[in-house]
Short mmCIF file of C-alpha atoms in Angstrom, two decimals:
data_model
loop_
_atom_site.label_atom_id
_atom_site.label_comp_id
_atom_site.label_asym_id
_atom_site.label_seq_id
_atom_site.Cartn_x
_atom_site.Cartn_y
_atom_site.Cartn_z
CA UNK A 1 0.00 0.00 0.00
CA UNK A 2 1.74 2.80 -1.14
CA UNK A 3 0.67 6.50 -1.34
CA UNK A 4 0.11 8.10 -5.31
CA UNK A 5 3.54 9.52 -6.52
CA UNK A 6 3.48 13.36 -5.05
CA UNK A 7 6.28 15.49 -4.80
CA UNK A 8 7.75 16.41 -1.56
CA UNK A 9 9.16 19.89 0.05
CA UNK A 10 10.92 20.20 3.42
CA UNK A 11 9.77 23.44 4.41
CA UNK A 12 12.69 25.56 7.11
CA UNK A 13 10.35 28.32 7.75
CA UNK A 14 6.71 29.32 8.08
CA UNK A 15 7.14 31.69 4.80
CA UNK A 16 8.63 29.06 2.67
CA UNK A 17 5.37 26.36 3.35
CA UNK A 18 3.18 29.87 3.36
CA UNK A 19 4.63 30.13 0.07
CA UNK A 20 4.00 26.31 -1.52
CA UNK A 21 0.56 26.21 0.14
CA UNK A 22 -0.73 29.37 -2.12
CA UNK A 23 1.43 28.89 -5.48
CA UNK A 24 0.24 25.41 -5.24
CA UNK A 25 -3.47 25.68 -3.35
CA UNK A 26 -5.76 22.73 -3.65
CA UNK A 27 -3.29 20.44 -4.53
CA UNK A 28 -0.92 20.84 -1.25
CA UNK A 29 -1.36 19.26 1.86
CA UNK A 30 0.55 20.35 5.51
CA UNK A 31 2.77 16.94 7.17
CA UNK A 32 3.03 17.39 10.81
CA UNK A 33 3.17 14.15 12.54
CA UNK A 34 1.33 12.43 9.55
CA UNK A 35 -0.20 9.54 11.75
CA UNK A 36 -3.04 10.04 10.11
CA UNK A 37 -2.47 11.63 7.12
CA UNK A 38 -0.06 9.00 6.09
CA UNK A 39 -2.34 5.97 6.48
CA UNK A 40 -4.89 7.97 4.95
CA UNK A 41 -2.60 8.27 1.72
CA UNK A 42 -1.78 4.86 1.59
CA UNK A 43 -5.16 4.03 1.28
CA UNK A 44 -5.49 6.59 -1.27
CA UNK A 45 -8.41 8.75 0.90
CA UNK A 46 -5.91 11.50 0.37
CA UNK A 47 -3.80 12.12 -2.77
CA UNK A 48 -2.32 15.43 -2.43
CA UNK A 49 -0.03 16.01 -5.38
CA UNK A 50 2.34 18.20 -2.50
CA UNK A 51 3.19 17.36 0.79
CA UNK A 52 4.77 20.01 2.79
CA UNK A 53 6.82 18.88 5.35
CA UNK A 54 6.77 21.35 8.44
CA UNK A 55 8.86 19.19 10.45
CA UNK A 56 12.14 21.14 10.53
CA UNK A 57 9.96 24.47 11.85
CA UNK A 58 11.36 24.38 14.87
CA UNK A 59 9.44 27.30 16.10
CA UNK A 60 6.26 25.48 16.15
CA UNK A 61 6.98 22.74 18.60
CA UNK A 62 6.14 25.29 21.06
CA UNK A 63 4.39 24.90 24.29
CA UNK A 64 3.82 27.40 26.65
CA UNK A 65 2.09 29.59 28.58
CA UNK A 66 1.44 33.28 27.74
CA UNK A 67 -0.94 36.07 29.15
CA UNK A 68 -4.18 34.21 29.06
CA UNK A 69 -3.74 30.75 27.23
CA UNK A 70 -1.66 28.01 26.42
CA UNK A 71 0.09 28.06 23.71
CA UNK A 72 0.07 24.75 22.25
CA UNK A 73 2.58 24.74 18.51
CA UNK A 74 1.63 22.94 15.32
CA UNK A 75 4.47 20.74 16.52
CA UNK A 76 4.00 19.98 20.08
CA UNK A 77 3.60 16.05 20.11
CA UNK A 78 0.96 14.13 21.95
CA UNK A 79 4.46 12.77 24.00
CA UNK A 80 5.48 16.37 24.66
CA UNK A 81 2.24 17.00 26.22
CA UNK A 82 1.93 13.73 28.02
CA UNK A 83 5.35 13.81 29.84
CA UNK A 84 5.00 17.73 30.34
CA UNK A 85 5.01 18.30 34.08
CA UNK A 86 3.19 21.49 33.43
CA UNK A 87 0.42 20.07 31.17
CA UNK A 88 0.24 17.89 34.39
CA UNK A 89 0.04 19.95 36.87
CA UNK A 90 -2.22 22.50 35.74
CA UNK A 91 -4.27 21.07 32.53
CA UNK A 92 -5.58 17.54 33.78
CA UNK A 93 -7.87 17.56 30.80
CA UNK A 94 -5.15 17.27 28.01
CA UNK A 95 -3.02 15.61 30.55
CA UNK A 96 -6.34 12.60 30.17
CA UNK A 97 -6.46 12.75 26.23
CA UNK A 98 -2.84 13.08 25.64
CA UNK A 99 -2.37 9.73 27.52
CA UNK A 100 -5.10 7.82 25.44
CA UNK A 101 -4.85 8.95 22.13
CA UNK A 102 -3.79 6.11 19.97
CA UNK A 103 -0.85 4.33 21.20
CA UNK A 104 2.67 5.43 23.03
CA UNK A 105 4.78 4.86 19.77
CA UNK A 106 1.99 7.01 17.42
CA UNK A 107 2.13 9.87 20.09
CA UNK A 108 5.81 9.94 19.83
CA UNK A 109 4.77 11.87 16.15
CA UNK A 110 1.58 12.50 16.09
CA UNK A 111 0.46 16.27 16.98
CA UNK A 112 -2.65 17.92 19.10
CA UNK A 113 -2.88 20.45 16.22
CA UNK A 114 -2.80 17.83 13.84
CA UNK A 115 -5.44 15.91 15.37
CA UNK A 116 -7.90 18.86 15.21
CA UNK A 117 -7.34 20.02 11.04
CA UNK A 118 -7.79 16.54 10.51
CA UNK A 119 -11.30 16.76 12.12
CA UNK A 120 -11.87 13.23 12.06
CA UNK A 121 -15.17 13.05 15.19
CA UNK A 122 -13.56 10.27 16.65
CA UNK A 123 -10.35 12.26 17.22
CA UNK A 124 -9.73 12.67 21.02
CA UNK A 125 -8.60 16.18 20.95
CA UNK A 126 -11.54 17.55 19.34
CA UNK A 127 -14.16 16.74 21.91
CA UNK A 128 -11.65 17.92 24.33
CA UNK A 129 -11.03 21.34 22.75
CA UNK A 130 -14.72 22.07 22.71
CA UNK A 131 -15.26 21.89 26.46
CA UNK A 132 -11.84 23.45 27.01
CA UNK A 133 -13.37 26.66 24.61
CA UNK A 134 -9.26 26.43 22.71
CA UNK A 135 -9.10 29.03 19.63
CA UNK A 136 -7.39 27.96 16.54
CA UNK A 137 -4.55 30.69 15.52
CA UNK A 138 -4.43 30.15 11.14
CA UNK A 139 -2.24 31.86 9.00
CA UNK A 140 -1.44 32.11 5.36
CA UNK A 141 0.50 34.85 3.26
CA UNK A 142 -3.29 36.96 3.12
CA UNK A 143 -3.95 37.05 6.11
CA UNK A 144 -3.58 36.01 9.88
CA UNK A 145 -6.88 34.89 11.92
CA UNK A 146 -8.32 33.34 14.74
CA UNK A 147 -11.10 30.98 14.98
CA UNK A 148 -13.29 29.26 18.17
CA UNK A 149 -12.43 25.45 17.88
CA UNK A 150 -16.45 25.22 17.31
CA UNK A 151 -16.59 27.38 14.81
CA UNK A 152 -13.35 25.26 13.26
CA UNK A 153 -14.92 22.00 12.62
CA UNK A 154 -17.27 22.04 9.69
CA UNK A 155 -18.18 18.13 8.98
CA UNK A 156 -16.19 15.35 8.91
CA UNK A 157 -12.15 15.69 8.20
CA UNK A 158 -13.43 19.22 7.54
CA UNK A 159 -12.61 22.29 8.80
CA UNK A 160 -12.90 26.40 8.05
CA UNK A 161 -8.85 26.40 6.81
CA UNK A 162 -8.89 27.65 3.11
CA UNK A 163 -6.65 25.75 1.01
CA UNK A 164 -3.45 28.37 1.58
CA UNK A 165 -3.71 28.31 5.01
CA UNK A 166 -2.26 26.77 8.13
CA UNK A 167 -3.11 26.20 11.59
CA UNK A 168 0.30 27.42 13.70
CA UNK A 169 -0.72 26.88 16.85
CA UNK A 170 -3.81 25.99 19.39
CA UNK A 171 -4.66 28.32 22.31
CA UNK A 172 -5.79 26.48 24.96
CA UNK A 173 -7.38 28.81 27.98
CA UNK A 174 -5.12 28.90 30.86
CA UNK A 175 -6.96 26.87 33.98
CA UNK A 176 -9.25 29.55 36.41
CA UNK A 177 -9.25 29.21 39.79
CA UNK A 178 -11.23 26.24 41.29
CA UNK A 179 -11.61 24.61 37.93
CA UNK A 180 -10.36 21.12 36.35
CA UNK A 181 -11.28 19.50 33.44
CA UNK A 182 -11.23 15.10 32.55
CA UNK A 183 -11.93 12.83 29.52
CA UNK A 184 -12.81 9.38 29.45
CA UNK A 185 -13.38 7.16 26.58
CA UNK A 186 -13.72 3.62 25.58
CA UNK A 187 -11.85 1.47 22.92
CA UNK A 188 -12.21 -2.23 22.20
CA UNK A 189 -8.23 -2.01 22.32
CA UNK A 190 -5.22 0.34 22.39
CA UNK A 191 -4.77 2.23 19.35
CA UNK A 192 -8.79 1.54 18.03
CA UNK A 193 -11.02 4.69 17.34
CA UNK A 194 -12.54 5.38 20.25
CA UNK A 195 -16.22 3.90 21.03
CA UNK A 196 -17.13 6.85 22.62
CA UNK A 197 -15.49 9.78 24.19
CA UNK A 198 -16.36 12.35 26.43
CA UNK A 199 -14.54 15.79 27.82
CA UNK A 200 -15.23 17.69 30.62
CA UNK A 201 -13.99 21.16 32.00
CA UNK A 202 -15.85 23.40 34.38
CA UNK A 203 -15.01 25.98 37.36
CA UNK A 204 -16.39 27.00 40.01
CA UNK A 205 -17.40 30.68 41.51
CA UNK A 206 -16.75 31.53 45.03
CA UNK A 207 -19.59 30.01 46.18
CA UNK A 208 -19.03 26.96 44.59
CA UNK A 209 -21.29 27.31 41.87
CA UNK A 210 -20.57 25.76 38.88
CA UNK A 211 -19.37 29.03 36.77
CA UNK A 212 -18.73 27.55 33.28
CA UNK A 213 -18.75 24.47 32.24
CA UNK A 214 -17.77 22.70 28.96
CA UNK A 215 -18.94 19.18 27.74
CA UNK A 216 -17.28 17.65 24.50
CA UNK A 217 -18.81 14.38 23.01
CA UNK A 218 -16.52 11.88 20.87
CA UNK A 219 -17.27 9.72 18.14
CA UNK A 220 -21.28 10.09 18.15
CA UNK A 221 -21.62 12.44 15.45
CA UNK A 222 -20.57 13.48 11.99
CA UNK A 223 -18.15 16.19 14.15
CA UNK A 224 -16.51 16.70 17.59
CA UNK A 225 -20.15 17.86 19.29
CA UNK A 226 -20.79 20.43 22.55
CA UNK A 227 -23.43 18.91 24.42
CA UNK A 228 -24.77 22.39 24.77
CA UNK A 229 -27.87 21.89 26.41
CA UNK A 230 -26.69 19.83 28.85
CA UNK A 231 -23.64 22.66 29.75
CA UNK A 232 -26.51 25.00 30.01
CA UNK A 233 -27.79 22.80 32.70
CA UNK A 234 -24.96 22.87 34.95
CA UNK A 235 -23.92 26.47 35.01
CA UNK A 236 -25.52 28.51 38.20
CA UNK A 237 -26.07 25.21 39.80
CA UNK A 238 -23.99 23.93 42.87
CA UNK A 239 -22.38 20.28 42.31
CA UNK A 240 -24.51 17.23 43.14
CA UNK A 241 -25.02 13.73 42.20
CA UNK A 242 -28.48 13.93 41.30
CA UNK A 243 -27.36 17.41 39.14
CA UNK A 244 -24.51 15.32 37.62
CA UNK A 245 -26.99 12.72 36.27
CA UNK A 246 -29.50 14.83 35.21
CA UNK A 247 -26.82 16.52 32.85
CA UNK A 248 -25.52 13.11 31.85
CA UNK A 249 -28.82 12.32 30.44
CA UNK A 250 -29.03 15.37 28.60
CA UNK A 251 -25.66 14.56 26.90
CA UNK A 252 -26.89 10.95 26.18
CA UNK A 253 -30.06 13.17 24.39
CA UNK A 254 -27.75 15.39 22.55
CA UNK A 255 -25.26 12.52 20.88
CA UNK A 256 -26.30 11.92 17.29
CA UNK A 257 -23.69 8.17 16.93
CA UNK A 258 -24.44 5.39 14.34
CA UNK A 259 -24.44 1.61 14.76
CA UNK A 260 -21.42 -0.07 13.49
CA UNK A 261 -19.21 -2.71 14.49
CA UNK A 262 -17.98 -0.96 17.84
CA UNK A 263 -21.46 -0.82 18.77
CA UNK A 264 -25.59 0.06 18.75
CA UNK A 265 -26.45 3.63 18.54
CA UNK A 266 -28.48 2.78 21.39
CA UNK A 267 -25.08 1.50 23.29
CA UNK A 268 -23.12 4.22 22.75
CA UNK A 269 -25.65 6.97 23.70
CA UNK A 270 -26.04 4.96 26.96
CA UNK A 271 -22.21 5.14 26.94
CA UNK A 272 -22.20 9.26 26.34
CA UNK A 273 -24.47 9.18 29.59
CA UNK A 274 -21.98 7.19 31.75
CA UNK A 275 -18.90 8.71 30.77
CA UNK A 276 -20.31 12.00 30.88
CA UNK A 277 -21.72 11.23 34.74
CA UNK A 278 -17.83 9.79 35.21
CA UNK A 279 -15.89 13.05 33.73
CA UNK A 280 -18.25 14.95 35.83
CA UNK A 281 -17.62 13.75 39.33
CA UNK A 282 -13.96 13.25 38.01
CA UNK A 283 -13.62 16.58 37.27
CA UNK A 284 -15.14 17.76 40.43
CA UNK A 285 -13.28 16.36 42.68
CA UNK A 286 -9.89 16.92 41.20
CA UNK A 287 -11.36 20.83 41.88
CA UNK A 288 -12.11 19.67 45.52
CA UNK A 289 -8.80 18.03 45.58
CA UNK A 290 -7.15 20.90 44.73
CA UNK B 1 11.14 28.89 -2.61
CA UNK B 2 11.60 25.83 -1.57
CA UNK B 3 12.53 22.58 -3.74
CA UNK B 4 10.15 20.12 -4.33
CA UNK B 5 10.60 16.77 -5.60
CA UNK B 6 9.69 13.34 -6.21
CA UNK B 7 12.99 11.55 -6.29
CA UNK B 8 15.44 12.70 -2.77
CA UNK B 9 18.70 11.87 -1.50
CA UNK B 10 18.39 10.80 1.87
CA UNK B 11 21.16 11.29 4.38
CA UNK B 12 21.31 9.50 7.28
CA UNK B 13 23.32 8.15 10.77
CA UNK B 14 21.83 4.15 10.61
CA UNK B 15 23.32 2.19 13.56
CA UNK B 16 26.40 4.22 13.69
CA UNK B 17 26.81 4.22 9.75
CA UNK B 18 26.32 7.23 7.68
CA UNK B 19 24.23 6.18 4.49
CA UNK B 20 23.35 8.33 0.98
CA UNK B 21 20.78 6.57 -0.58
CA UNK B 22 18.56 7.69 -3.87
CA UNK B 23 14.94 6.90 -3.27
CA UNK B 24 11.81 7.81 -4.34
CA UNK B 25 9.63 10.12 -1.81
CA UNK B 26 7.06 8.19 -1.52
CA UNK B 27 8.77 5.45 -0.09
CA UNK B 28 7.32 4.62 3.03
CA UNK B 29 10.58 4.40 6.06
CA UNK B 30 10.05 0.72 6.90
CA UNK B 31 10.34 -0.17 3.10
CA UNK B 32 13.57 1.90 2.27
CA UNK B 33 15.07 0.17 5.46
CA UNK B 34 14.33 -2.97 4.24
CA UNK B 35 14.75 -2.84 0.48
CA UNK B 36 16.96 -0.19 -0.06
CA UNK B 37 19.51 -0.71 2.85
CA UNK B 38 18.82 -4.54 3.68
CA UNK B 39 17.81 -4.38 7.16
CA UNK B 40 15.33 -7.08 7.36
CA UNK B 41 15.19 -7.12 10.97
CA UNK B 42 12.69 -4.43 10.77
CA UNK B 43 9.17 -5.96 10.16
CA UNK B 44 6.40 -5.00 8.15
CA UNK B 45 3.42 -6.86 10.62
CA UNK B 46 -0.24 -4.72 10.22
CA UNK B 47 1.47 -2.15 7.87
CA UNK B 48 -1.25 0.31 8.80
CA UNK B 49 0.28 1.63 12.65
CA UNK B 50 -1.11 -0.72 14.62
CA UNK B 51 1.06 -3.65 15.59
CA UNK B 52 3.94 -1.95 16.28
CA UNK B 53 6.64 -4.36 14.48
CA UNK B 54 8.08 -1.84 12.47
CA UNK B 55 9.25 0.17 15.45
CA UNK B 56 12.46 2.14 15.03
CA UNK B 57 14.44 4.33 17.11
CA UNK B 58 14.66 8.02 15.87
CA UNK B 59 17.64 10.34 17.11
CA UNK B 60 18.75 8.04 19.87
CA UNK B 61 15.37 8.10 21.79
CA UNK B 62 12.44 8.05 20.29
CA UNK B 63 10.28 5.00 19.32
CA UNK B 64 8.53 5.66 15.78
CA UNK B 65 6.55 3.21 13.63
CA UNK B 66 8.84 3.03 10.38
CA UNK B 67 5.22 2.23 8.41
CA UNK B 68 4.15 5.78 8.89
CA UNK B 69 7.02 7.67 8.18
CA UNK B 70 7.93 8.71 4.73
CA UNK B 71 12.38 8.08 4.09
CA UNK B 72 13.38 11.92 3.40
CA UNK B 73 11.56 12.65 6.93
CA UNK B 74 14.26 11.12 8.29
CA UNK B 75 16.68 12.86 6.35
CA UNK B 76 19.24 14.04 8.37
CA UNK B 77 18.85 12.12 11.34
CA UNK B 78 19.57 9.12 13.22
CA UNK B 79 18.01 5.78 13.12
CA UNK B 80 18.64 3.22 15.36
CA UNK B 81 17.23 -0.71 13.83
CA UNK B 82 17.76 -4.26 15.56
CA UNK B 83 20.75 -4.52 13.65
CA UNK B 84 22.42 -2.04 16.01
CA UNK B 85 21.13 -2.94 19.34
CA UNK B 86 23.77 -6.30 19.67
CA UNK B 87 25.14 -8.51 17.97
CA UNK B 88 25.09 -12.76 18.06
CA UNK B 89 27.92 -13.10 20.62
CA UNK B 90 27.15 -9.94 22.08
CA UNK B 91 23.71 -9.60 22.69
CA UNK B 92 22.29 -5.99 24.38
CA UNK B 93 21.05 -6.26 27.90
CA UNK B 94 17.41 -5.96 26.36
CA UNK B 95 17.93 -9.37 24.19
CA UNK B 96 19.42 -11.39 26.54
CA UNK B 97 16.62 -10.57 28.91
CA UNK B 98 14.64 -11.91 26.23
CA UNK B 99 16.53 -14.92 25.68
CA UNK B 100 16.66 -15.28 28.74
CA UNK B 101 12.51 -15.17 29.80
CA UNK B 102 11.81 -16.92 26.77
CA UNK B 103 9.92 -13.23 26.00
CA UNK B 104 9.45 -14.17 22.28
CA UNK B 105 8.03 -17.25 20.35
CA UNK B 106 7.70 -16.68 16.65
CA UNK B 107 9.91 -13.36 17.00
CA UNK B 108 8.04 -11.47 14.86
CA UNK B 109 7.29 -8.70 17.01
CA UNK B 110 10.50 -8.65 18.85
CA UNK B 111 12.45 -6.24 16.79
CA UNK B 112 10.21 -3.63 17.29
CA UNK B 113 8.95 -4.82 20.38
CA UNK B 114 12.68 -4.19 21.97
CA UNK B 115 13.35 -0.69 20.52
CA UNK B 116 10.42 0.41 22.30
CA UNK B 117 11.65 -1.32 25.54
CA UNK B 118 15.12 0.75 24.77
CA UNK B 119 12.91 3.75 24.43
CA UNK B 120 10.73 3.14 27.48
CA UNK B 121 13.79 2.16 29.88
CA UNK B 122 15.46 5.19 28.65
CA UNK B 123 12.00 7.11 29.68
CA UNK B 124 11.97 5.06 32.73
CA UNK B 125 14.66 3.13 34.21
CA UNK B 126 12.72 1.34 36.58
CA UNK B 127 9.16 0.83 35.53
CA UNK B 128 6.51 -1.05 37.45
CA UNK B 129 4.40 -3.98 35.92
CA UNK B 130 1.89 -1.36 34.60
CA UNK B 131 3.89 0.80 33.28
CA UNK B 132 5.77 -1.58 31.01
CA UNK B 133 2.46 -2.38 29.75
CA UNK B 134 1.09 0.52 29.18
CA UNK B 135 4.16 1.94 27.42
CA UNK B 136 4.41 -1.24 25.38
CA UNK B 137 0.79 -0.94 24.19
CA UNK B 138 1.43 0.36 20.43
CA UNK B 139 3.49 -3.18 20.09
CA UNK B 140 1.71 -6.27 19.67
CA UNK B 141 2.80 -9.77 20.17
CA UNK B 142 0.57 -12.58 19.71
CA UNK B 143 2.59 -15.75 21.20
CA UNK B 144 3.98 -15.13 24.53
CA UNK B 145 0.69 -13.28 25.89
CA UNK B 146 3.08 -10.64 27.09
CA UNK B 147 3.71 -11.86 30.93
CA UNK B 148 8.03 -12.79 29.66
CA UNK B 149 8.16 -9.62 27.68
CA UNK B 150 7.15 -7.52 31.25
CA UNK B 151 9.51 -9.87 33.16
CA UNK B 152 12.14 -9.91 30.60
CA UNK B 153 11.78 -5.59 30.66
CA UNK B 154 12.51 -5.96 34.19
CA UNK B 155 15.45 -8.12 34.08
CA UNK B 156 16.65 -5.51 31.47
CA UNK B 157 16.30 -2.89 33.29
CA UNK B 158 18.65 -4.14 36.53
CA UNK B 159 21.15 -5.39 34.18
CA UNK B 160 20.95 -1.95 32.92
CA UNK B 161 20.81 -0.26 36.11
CA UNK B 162 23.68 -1.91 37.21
CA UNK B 163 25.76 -3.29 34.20
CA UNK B 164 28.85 -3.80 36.37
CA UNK B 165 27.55 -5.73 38.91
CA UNK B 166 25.02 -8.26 36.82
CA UNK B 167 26.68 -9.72 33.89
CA UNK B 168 24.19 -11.14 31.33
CA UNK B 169 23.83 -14.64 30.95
CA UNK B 170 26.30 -16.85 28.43
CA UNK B 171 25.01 -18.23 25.74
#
């Protein structure tokens, strides 16, 4: 199985793949860690006649944090995040995807930024970056802009980024006080597309109300969904079990998955409601732990 | 502007030996290793990034799945294989722990399945039960049902931690 012939550039600087992607727009195609996009082109899904390799950018393998977010580079590795003691310390919710997301050996490659252009709804990140409320910084030699991850994910393995464009980084919203976030999914086995997937961030006010709250649904839709409804539900409210189910259920109402082999449609929405109810009262008391 | 191309040279450090090698860029790491260069010991198992047989070592440290990596990636790097881990009279710590737990049957997986133990132990010098698992879980073995491969990680590792103290085992 190998890819259609396609000619290759190793791109040193953001201008130089800038430049490729809009003398040669429709036809080129960004490689970051390529752990999808490769298998994709060997089973001829994609064909892009370029492949611009951003590998040797060393700029973007950044990953830090900056006034109000963290800034998370078109480079930064699922590894990089997993092993990050600040990604562990303060940002439990990536710290839960980046550990589950495929296998140790893809994640040595394979890129949170990545993940999310390649808008595939059973993608871990993407559920994730919806209840985190990340922005997605694109630019191309036009123009530079910035785009709500919601606003980023069109259908599936499509996204808003025009043809010359690139995503350079993800800006993930720096944790507020008494807040946590946590994602749990199933898999039949290490590596398989998740059954189901859900991601959870809230905070709390003073009080300890719940002040915002964010609920991301994997691999029950044509996209990465916001169980928006059931978010509404929480916010205002003070934590409780029987507050925590209720929302669950709403989540379970608002996931839109298909039989196949991994499962009934029935199944998995029964699955959205107990992971949800799990992230929940995980993500709660890592706030209480705190 | 940059070059593009579909033939490449590729340059690069291969167990200690610096190679030039024509290729086209299409060609898919684990297949230029094989074909081009003659290092069989890397194997082509699900060819689609699951199993985990492929595994390389990139730049001294990390575990990669040669399958999913196109050759002028790896263009100016290092690449560690099988080939370079030991040799037959001198095994590395890693084989002769699996030698010694009988951690392989049909050896299929082993290749790959021991460059991520380098990679891991490097990580980790002194993993627990679960963690050998779970940073073994992109390689797949289907003989051995994994229980020698955890033991034989831990042998490694003390023979690593202490490689003047433990001698490995003769042949």
């Amino acid at each position: 199985m190998f890819p259609a012939p396609f000619e290759y550039v190793s791109a040193h600087s953001l201008d130089e793949a800038l430049e490729v992607l809009e003398s040669r727009a429709g036809e080129a195609k960004v490689l970051a860690g390529g752990q999808s996009l490769i298998p994709m082109m060997r089973f001829r899904l994609a064909q892009p006649q370029v492949l611009v390799d951003i590998n040797p950018i060393k700029l973007l393998e950044d990953l830090h944090e900056q006034d109000d977010a963290l800034h998370i580079g078109a480079l930064a590795r699922h590894a990089t995040l997993e092993f990050s003691p600040l990604i562990q310390q303060r940002y439990p919710l990536i710290a839960d995807v980046s550990r589950v997301v495929a296998d140790p050996t893809v994640r040595n490659l394979g890129t949170l930024v990545g993940s999310l252009c390649h808008a595939d709804p059973a993608g871990d990140f993407g559920s994730a970056a919806l209840a985190a409320g990340a922005e997605v910084i694109i630019t191309s030699s036009r123009q530079h802009r910035s785009l709500p991850v919601d606003a980023f994910f069109l259908d599936t393995f499509s996204t808003a980024l025009e043809e010359d464009e690139i995503v350079t980084e993800v800006r993930w919203p720096k944790p507020k006080p008494r807040s946590a976030g946590a994602y749990l999914k199933i898999e039949r086995k290490v590596g398989d597309f998740a059954i189901v997937g859900t991601a959870v961030q809230m905070a709390l006010d003073e009080g300890g109300r719940i002040a915002e709250a964010g609920i991301g649904l994997c691999a029950v839709g044509p996209i990465s969904l916001r169980a928006k409804q059931a978010e509404r539900l929480l916010v205002g409210q003070s934590p409780s079990a029987e507050l925590f189910q209720e929302v669950a259920r709403q989540a379970a109402r608002e996931s839109d998955p298909t039989s196949d082999t991994r499962g009934s449609k029935e199944y998995k929405q029964d699955m959205v409601r107990v992971l949800t109810l799990r992230a929940l009262q995980r993500a709660y008391q890592r706030i209480q732990a705190a | 502007m940059a070059v593009s191309s579909t033939q490449v040279s590729v340059h690069v450090k291969i167990n200690g030996q610096e190679i030039t090698k024509e290729c086209e860029v299409r060609t898919l790491l684990a297949y230029f290793l094989r074909e081009q260069l003659g290092l069989t010991g890397v194997h082509v198992g699900c060819d689609t990034t699951s199993c985990g047989a492929c595994t390389v070592l990139l730049d001294g440290k990390t575990a990669i799945k040669s399958c999913t990596v196109f050759a002028p990636q790896v263009d100016g790097h290092e690449l560690l294989t099988v080939e370079g881990l030991g040799e037959a009279d001198h095994l590395h710590p890693i084989q002769q722990a699996f030698w010694d737990c009988h951690a392989l049957q049909c050896g299929y997986c082993t290749p790959g399945m021991e460059l991520a133990v380098l990679a891991l132990l490097q990580r980790n010098p002194n993993p627990t039960d679960e963690e050998i698992r779970f940073g073994l879980s992109g390689n797949l073995c289907r003989c051995t049902g994994y229980k020698n491969i955890v033991k034989a990680v831990h042998q490694a590792a003390e023979i690593m931690n202490h490689p003047s103290t433990s001698q490995s085992v003769t042949l």
